[in-house]
XYZ file of C-alpha atoms in Angstrom:
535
model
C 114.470 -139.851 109.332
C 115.627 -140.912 106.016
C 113.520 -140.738 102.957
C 111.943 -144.042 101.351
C 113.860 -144.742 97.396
C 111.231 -145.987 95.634
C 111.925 -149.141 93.152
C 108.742 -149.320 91.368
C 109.137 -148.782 87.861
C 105.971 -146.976 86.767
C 106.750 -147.549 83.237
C 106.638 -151.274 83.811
C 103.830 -153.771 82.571
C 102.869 -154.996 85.912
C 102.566 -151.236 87.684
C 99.948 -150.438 84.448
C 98.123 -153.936 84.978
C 97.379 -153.303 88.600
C 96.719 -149.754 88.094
C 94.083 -150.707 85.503
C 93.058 -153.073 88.043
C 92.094 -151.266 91.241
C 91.039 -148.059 89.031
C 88.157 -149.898 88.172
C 87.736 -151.177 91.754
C 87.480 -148.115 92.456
C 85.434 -146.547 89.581
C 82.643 -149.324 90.951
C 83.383 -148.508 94.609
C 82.066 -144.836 93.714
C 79.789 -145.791 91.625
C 78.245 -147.870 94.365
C 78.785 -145.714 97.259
C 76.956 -143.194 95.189
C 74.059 -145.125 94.974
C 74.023 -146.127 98.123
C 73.931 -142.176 99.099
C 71.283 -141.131 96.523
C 69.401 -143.631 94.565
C 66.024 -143.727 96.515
C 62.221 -144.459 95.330
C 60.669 -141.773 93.673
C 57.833 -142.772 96.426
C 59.886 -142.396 99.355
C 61.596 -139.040 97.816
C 58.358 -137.326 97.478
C 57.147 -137.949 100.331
C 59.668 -136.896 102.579
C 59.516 -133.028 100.222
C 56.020 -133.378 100.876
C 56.569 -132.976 104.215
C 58.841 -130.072 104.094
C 61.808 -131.833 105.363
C 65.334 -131.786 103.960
C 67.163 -134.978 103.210
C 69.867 -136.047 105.869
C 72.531 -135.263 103.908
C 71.199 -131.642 103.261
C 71.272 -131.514 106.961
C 74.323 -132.259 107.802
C 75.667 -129.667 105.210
C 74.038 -127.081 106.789
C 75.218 -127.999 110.303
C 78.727 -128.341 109.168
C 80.784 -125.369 108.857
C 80.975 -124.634 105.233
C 83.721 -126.007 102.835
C 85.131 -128.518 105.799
C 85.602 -131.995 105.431
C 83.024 -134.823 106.267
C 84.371 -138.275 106.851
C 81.591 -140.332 106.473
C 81.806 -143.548 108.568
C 80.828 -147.189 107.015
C 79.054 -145.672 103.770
C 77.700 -148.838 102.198
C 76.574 -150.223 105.394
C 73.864 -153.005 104.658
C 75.138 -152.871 100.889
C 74.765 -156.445 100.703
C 71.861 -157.611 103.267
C 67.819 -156.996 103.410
C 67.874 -157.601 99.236
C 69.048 -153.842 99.300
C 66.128 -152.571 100.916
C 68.078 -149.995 103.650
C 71.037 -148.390 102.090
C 73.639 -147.107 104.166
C 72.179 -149.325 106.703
C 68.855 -146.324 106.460
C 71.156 -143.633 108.458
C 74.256 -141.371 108.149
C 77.383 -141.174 110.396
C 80.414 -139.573 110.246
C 83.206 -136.579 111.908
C 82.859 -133.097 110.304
C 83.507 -129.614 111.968
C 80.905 -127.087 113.475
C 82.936 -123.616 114.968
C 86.046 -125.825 114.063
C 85.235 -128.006 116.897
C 85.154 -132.147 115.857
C 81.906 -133.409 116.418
C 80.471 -136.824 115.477
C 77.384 -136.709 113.314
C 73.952 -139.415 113.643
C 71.390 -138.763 111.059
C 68.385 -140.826 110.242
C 67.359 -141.542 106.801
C 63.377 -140.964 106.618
C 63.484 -141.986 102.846
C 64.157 -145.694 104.518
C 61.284 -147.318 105.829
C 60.865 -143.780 107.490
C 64.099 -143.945 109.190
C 63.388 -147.239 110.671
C 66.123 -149.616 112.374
C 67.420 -152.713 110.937
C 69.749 -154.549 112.851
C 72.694 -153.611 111.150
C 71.174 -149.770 111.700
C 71.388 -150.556 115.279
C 74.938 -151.920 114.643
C 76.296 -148.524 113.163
C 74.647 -146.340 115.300
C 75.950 -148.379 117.999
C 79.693 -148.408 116.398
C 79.405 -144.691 116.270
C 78.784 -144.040 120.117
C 81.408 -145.733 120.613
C 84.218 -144.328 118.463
C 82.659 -140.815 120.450
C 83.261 -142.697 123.669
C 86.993 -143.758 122.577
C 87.928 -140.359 121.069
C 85.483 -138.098 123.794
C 83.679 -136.539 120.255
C 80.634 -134.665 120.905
C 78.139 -135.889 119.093
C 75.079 -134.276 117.297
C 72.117 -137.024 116.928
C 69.845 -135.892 113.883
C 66.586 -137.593 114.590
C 63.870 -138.471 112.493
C 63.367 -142.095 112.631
C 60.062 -144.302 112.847
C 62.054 -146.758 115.528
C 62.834 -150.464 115.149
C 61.732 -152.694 112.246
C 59.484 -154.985 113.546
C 59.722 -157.888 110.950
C 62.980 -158.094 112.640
C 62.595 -156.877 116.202
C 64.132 -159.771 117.821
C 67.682 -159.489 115.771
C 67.775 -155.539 117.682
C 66.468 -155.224 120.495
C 67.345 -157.883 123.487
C 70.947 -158.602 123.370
C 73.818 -156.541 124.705
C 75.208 -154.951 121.506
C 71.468 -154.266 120.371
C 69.449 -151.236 120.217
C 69.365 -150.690 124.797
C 73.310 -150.100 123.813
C 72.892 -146.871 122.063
C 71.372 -145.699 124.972
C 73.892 -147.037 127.133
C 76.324 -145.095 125.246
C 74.784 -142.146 125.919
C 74.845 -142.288 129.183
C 78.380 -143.278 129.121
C 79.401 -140.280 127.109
C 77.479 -137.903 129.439
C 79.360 -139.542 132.567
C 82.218 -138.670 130.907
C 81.480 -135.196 130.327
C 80.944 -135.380 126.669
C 78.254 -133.360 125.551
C 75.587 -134.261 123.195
C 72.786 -132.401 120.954
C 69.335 -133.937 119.330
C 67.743 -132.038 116.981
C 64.595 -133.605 116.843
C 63.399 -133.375 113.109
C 60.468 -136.266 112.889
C 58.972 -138.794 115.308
C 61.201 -139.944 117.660
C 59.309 -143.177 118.875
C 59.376 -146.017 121.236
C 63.221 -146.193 122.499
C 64.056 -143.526 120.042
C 62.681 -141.285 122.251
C 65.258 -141.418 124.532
C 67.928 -140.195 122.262
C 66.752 -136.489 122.912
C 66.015 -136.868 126.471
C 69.722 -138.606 127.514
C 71.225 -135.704 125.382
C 72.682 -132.594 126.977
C 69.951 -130.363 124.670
C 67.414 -131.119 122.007
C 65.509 -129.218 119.523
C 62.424 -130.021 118.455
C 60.817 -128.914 114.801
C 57.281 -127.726 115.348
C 54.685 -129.728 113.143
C 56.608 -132.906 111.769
C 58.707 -133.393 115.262
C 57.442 -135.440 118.440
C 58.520 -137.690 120.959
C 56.616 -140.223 122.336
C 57.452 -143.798 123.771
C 54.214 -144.702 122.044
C 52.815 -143.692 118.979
C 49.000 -142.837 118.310
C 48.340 -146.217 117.029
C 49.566 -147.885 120.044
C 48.273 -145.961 122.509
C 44.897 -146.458 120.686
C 45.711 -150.767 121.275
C 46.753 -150.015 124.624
C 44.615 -147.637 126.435
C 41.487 -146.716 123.850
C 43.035 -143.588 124.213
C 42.921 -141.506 120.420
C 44.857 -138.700 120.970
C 47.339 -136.901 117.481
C 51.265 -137.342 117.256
C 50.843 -133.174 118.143
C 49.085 -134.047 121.265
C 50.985 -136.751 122.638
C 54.409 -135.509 121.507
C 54.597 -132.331 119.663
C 56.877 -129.766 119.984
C 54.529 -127.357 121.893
C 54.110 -130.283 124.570
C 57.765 -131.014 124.999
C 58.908 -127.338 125.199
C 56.158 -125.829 127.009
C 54.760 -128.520 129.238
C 56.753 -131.803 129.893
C 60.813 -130.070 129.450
C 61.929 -132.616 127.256
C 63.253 -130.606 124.859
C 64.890 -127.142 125.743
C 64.072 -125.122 122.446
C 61.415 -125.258 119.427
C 62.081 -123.829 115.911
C 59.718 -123.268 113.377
C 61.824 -125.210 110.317
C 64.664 -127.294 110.316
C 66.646 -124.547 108.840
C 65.947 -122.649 111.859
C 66.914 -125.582 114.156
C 70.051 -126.467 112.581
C 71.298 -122.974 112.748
C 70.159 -122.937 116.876
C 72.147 -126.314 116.823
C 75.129 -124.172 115.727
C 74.733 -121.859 118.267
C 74.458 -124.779 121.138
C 78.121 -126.273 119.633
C 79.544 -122.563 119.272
C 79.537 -122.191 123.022
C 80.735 -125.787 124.234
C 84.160 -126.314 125.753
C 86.032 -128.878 124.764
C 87.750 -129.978 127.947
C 91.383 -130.438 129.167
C 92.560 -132.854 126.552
C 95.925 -134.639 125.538
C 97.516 -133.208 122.337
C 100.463 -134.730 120.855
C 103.281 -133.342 119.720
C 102.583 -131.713 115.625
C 105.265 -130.814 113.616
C 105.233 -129.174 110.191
C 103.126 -130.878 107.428
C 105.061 -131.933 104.276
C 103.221 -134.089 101.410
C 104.988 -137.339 100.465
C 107.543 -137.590 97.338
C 105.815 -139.571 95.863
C 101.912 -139.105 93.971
C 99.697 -141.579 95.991
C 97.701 -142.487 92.968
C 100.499 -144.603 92.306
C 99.297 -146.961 94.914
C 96.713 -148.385 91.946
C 100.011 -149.350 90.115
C 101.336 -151.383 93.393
C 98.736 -152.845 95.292
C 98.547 -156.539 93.140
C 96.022 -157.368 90.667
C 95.933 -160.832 92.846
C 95.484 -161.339 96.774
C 97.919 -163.364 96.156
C 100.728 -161.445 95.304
C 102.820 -159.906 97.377
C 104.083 -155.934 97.444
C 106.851 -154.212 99.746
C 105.164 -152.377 102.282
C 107.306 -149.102 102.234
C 106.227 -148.457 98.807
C 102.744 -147.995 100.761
C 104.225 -146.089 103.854
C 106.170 -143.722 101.435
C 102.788 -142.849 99.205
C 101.142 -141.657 102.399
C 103.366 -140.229 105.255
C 104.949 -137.127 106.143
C 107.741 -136.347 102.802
C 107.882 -139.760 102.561
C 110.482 -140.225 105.678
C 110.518 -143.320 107.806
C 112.804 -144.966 110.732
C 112.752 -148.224 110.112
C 113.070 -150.227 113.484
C 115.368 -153.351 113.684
C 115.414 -153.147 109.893
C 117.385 -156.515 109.786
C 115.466 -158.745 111.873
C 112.410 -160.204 111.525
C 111.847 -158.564 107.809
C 108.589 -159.729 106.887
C 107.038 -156.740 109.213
C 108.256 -153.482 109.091
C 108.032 -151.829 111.813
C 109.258 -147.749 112.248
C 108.156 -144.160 112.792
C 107.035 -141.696 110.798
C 104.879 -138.211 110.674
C 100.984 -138.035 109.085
C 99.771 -134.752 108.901
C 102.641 -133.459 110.991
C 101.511 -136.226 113.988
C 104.515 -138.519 115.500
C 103.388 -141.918 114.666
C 104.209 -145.712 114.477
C 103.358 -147.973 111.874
C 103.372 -151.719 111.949
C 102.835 -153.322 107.986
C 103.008 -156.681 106.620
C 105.723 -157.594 104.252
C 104.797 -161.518 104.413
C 103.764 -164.143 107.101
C 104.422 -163.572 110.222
C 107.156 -165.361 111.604
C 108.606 -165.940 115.639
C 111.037 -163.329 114.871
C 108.615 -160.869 113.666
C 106.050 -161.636 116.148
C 108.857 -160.795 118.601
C 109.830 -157.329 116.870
C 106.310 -156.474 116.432
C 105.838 -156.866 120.666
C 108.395 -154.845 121.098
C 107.856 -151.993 119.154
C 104.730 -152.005 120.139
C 106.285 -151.439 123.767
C 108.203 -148.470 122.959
C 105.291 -146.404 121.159
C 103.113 -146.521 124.366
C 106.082 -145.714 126.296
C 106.571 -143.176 123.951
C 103.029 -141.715 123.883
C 102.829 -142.498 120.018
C 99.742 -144.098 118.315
C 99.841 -146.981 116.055
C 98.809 -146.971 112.395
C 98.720 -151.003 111.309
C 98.844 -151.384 107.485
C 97.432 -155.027 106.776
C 98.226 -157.466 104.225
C 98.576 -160.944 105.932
C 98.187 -164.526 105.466
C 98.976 -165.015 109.247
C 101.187 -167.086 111.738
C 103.710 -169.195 110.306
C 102.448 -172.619 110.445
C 104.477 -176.179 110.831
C 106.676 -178.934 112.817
C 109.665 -176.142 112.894
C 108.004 -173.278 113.926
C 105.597 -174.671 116.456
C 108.828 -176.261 118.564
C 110.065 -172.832 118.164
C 106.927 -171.467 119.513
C 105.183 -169.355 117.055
C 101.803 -169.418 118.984
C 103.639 -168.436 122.466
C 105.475 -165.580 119.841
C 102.669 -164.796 118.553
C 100.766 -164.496 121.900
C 103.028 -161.863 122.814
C 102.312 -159.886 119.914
C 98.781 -160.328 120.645
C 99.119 -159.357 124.823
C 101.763 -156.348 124.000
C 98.653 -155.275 121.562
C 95.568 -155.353 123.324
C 97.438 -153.644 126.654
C 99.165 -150.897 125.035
C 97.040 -147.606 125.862
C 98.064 -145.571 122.712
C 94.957 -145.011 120.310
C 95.524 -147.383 116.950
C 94.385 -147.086 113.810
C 94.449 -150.112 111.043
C 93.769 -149.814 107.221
C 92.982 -152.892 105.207
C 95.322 -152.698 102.163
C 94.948 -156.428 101.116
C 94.488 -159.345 102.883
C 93.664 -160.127 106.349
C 93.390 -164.141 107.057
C 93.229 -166.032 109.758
C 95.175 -165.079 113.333
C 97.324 -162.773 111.291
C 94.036 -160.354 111.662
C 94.313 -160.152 115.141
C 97.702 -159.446 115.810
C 97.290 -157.168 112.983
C 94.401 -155.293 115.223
C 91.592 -156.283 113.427
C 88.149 -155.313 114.520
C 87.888 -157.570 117.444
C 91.342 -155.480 119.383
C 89.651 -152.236 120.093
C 91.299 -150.423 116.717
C 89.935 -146.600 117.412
C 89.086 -146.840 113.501
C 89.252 -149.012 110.654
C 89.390 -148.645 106.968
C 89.350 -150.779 103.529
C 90.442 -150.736 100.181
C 88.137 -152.102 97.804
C 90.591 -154.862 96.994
C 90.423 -155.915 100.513
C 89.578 -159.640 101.330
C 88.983 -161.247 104.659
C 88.481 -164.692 105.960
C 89.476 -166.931 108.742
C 91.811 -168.425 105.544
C 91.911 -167.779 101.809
C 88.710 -169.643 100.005
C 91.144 -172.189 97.898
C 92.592 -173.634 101.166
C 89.324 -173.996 103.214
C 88.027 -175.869 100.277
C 90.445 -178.127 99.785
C 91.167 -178.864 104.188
C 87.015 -179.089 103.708
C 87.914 -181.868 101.038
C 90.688 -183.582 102.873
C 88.602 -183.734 105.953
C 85.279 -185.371 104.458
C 88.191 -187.767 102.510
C 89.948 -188.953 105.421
C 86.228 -189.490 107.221
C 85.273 -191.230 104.584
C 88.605 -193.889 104.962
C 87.704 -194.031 108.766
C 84.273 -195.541 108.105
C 86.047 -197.566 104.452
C 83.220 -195.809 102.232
C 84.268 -195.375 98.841
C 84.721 -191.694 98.071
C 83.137 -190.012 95.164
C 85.074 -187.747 93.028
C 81.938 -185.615 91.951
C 80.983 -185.115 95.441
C 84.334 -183.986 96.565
C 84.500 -181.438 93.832
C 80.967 -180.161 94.750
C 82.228 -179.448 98.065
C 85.088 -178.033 96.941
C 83.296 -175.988 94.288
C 80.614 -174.951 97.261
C 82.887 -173.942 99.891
C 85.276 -171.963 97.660
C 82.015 -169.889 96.315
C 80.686 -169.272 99.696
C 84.236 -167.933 100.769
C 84.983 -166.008 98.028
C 81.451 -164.053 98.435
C 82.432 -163.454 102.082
C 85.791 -162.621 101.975
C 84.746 -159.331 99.528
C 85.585 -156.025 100.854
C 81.643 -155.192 100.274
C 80.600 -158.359 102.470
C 82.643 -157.196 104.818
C 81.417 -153.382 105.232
C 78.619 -154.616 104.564
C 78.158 -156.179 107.991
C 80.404 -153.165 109.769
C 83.496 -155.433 110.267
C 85.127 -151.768 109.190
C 84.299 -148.050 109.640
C 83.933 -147.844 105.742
C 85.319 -148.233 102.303
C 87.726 -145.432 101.004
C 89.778 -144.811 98.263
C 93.492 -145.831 98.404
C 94.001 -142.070 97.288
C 92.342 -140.720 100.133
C 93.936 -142.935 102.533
C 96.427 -139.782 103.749
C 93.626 -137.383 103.885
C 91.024 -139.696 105.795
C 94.215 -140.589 108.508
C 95.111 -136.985 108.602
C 91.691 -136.312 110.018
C 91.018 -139.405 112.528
C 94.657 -138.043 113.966
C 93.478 -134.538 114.674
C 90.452 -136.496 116.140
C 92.221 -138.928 118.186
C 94.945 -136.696 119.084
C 92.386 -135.122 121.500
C 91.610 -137.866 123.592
C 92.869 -138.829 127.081
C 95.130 -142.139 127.079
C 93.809 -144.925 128.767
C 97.068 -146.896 131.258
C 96.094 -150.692 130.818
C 99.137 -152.194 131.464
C 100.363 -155.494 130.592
C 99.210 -159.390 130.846
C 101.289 -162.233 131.390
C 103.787 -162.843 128.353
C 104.735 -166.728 128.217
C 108.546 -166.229 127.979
């Protein structure tokens, strides 16, 4: 492989604009990621310390083996829904390392509504099984959590993707051998009860833990029955008389370090490993990805300045380098892992739709996953390029996508618009993980041009019927739309509402890929095969 020649002049006006730029996108990104791990009501604090219990994130750091990494999945979760009321979407996921083996972490919040479940709780939790189903992770559910949130019971519990699916999950991972632990560390109520009792082994915390499908207060409504949370579902009662959990420890300390223990003595299974080779660091410092990433979603940036800020000593094989140039396509090593990446250099036309099909092809022949890098507008659009057949191109793309079996990866680096997202394998194709910049913007098309086909639209009705068309009105709707889309599009809207597995730093892009690998590079390839490819 041959080593990526930078041309960015770091000395230039526009590199020190844009690296002003998305520094401070990402000075606020911390700032609010922060806050979203830490800032809680005094209220809420206290009484959680009242009850001699450690905070979730105090948890996990004791469970994980000391000075190893903790990727924290979809951090500002919720940041922009429920008026801020359940940060980090009120619990904590994420991969860390316990006896060096990968495990996936799920951790209530009790400083939240008591660990409660919002909807978009139910939707991380839920996102979280099933990144352990797609990369076989154990996973290690820390429980403490006061069930679902009533006011909005019907937006989590009935439908398929609702709360019944985290259980699902969990069955799913233990059909396919993958073990799981619950450390039981409050109440555990109604269908949260289940999470210990469809895991492989639980632990139970004597005094604040219990398990019942019912607490006090119902069974009171139900039955007349008044019977204590230590009666109906203490940890005496589940250890000594009913078997649903396997072990009872006098303080969470104590049950985190017998959680230890549990994960010290798993296997971890006949697994596929690919290929490593030596690890080199790129040639290049990645913070100077803040001086090329645009000021603008609108500008455009070469896409090997990217690859050569984050691979393997900066060396890439660029595939059919002369055709279809607007996406480059090639190989390169991450952390010493084979891979292939596939990154926007401009719309997509037939000819790269093609090229991107094919290469596509030869990295699941090849057993090599797929790292996307996106920054798209889309499809080509017009008269030419639909008798060429851009949408039966671009179909390909799409089909030689979703049937590859190699595990893929994407990273938001800019935009991501329209049918460009797909192709691009945007949440919707099954990407094993996805991550954003905080210059990210998404949107079915970019806000000034869904304003102004808005405008045209209500224009041309207006002809149809021979109403006179007002000039104001058109520019409210113009002014309206482009506001809504522009508040949508943000990168915070959209982890926000999970479209991603989290925010990160354009910095810690290498870092954060060099771990999914190692996690990914464990996991058993799944043959899908092909559909049928309009030729």
């Amino acid at each position: 492989m041959s080593t990526i020649k930078t041309t960015i002049n770091t000395s230039s006006n526009e590199f020190n604009t844009n690296y002003e730029f998305n520094k401070k996108l990402v000075e606020a990104f911390r700032k609010k990621q922060e806050e979203s791990r830490s800032k809680r009501n005094d209220k809420d604090l206290t009484r959680v310390k009242s009850q001699g219990k450690l905070l979730p994130r105090e948890r996990i750091s004791l469970l994980l083996d000391q000075g190893s990494p903790f990727l924290e999945l979809s951090s500002l979760a919720a940041c922009s829904a429920y008026n801020g009321e359940a940060p980090s979407a009120s619990c904590v996921t994420g991969i860390g390392s316990i006896h060096g083996k990968d495990v996936l972490i799920i951790a209530n919040d009790p400083t939240v509504k008591g660990g409660a479940w919002y909807p978009l709780t139910v939707k991380k939790i839920v996102r979280a099984l099933d990144i352990a189903i797609e990369n076989q992770l154990a996973v290690v559910h820390l429980c403490d959590s006061a069930g679902g949130f009533l006011p909005l019971q019907a937006n989590l519990f009935a439908d398929k993707d609702h709360a019944g699916r985290m259980f699902r999950n969990q069955c799913i991972l233990s059909k396919l051998g993958v073990k799981q632990l619950a450390i039981v560390f409050g109440h555990c109520t109604a269908g949260g009860a289940y999470i210990p009792a469809l895991s492989d082994y639980s632990i139970v915390v004597r005094g604040n833990g219990a398990i019942f499908l019912a607490g006090p207060p119902l069974v009171k409504a139900a039955t007349g029955e008044n019977v204590s949370a230590e009666e109906l579902g203490g940890a005496n009662l589940h250890s000594q008389i009913s078997g649903t959990c396997d072990y009872a420890a006098d303080s969470e300390e104590q049950a985190i370090e017998l959680g230890r223990e549990i994960v010290e003595y798993w296997s971890e299974g006949n697994k596929f490993i690919y290929p490593r080779q030596e690890i080199s660091e790129p040639c290049y410092p990645p913070t100077e990805l803040y001086g090329i990433i645009p000021n603008d979603i609108k500008k455009a940036y070469d896409s090997r300045e990217v690859i050569a800020r984050i691979v393997d000593a900066s060396s890439f094989h660029e595939f059919q380098p002369d055709y279809g140039k607007t996406l480059i396509c090639g190989y390169a090593h991450l952390w010493g892992f084979k891979i292939g990446i596939i990154a926007n250099n401009g719309v997509i036309f037939n000819e790269s739709a093609l090229k991107g099909a094919h290469f596509i092809q030869l990295c699941d022949k090849n057993n090599t996953p797929l790292l996307f890098l996106q920054n798209i507008t889309g499809f080509m659009v017009g008269k030419e390029y639909e008798r060429r057949g851009i949408t039966k191109d671009g179909a390909k793309f799409l089909m030689a996508q979703v049937g590859c079996s190699v595990p893929k990866i994407t990273i938001m680096c800019h935009g991501s618009f329209g049918a460009g997202n797909y192709a691009m394998c945007g949440r919707a194709f099954d990407s094993r993980f996805i991550f954003a910049w905080p210059n990210h913007q998404i949107g079915i098309m970019g806000g000034e041009q869904a304003a102004k086909t808005l405008v045209e639209v209500k224009e041309r009705q207006l002809k149809k019927k021979k109403e006179k068309i007002n000039k104001k009105e058109m520019e409210k709707i113009y002014e309206d739309t482009l506001a809504g889309f522009n508040e949508q599009m943000t990168a915070y809207y959209s982890t926000s509402q999970i479209w991603d597995d989290g925010i990160i730093d354009p910095v810690d892009t290498r870092g954060c890929l060099g771990i999914v690998l190692t996690v990914i590079s464990k996991s058993r390839l799944k043959d899908l095969g092909y559909g049928i490819m309009r030729f």
